[in-house]
mmCIF file of C-alpha atoms in Angstrom:
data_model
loop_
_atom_site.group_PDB
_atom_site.id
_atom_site.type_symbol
_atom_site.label_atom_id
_atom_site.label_comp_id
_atom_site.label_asym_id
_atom_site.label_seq_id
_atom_site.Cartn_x
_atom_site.Cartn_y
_atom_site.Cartn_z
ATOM 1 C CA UNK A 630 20.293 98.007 179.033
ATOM 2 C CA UNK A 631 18.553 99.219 181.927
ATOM 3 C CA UNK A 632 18.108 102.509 184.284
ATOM 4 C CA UNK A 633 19.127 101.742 187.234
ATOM 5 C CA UNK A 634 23.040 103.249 186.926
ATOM 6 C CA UNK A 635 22.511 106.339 184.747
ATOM 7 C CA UNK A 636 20.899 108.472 186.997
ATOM 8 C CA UNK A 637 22.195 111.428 189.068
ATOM 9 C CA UNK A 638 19.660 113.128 192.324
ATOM 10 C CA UNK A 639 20.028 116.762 192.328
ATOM 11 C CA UNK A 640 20.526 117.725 196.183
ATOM 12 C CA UNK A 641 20.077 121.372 196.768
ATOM 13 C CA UNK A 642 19.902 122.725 193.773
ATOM 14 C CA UNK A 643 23.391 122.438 192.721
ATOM 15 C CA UNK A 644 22.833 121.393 189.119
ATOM 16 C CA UNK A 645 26.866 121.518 188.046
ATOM 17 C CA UNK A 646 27.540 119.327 190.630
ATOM 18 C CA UNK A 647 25.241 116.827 189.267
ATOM 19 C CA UNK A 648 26.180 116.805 185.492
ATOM 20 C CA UNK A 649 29.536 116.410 186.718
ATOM 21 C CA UNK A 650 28.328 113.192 188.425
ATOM 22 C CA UNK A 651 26.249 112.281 185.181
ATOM 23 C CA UNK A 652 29.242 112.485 183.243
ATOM 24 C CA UNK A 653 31.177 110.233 184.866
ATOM 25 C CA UNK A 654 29.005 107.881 185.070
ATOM 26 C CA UNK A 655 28.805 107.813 181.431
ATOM 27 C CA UNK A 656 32.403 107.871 181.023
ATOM 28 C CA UNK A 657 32.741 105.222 183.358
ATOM 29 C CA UNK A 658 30.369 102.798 181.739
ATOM 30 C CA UNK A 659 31.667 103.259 178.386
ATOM 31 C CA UNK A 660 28.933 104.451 176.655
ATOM 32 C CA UNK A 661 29.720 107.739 175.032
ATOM 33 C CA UNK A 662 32.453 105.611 172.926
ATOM 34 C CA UNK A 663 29.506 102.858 172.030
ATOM 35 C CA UNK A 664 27.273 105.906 170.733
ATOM 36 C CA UNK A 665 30.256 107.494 168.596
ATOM 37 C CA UNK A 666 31.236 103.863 167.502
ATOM 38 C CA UNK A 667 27.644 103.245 166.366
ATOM 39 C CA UNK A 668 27.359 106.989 164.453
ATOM 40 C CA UNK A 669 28.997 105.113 161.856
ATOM 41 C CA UNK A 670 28.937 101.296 160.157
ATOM 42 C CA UNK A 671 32.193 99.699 159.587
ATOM 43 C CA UNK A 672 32.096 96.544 157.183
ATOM 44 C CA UNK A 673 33.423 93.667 159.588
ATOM 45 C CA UNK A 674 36.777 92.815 156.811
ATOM 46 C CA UNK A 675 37.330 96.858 157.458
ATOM 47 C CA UNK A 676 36.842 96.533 161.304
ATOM 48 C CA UNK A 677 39.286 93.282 161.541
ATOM 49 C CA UNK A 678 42.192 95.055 159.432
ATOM 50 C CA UNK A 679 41.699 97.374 162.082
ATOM 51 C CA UNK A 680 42.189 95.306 164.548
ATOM 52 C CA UNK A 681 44.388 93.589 163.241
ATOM 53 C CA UNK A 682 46.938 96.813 162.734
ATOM 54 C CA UNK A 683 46.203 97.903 166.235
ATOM 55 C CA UNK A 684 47.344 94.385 167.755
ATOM 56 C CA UNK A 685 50.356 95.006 165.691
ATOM 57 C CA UNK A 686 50.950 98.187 167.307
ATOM 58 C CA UNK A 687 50.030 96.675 170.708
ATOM 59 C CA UNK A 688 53.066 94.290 170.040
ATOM 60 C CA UNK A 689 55.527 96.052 168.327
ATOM 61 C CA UNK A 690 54.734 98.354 171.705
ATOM 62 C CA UNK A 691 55.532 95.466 173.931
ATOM 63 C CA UNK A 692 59.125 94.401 172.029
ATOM 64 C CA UNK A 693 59.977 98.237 172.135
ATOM 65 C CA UNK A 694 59.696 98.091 175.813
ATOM 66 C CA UNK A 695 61.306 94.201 176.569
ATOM 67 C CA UNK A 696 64.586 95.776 174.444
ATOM 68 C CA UNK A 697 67.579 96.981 176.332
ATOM 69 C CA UNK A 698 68.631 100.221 175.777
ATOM 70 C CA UNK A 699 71.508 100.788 173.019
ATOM 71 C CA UNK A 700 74.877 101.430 174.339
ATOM 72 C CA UNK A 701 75.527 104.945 174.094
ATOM 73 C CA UNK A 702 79.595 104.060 174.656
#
């Protein structure tokens, strides 16, 4: 990974402006989620259930929102 988009030039002094910029930067690129995702290994049959149960959601999701309504008459 390089450098070259994580840092922030403090103008004036105004340090809280700055972090603010820092942070979303970071937020943008994703990486505070990498660092909490790497805190901790997941076996790879553990991390596909997962996915696997979180495409299910995804879909079940989807079919919730293609159904009509029920008749309330």
């Amino acid at each position: 990974m390089s450098i070259k988009g994580r840092r922030v030039i403090v103008t004036d002094g105004n340090v809280d402006k700055a972090l603010r910029k820092f942070k979303k930067k970071i937020t943008d690129q994703n990486l505070l989620q990498e660092l909490r995702d790497r805190e901790q290994f997941v076996k790879p049959s553990i991390q596909r259930k997962v996915d696997k149960g979180l495409a299910k959601r995804r879909w079940q999701k989807y079919l919730r929102d293609q159904s009509f309504p029920k008749k309330l008459f």
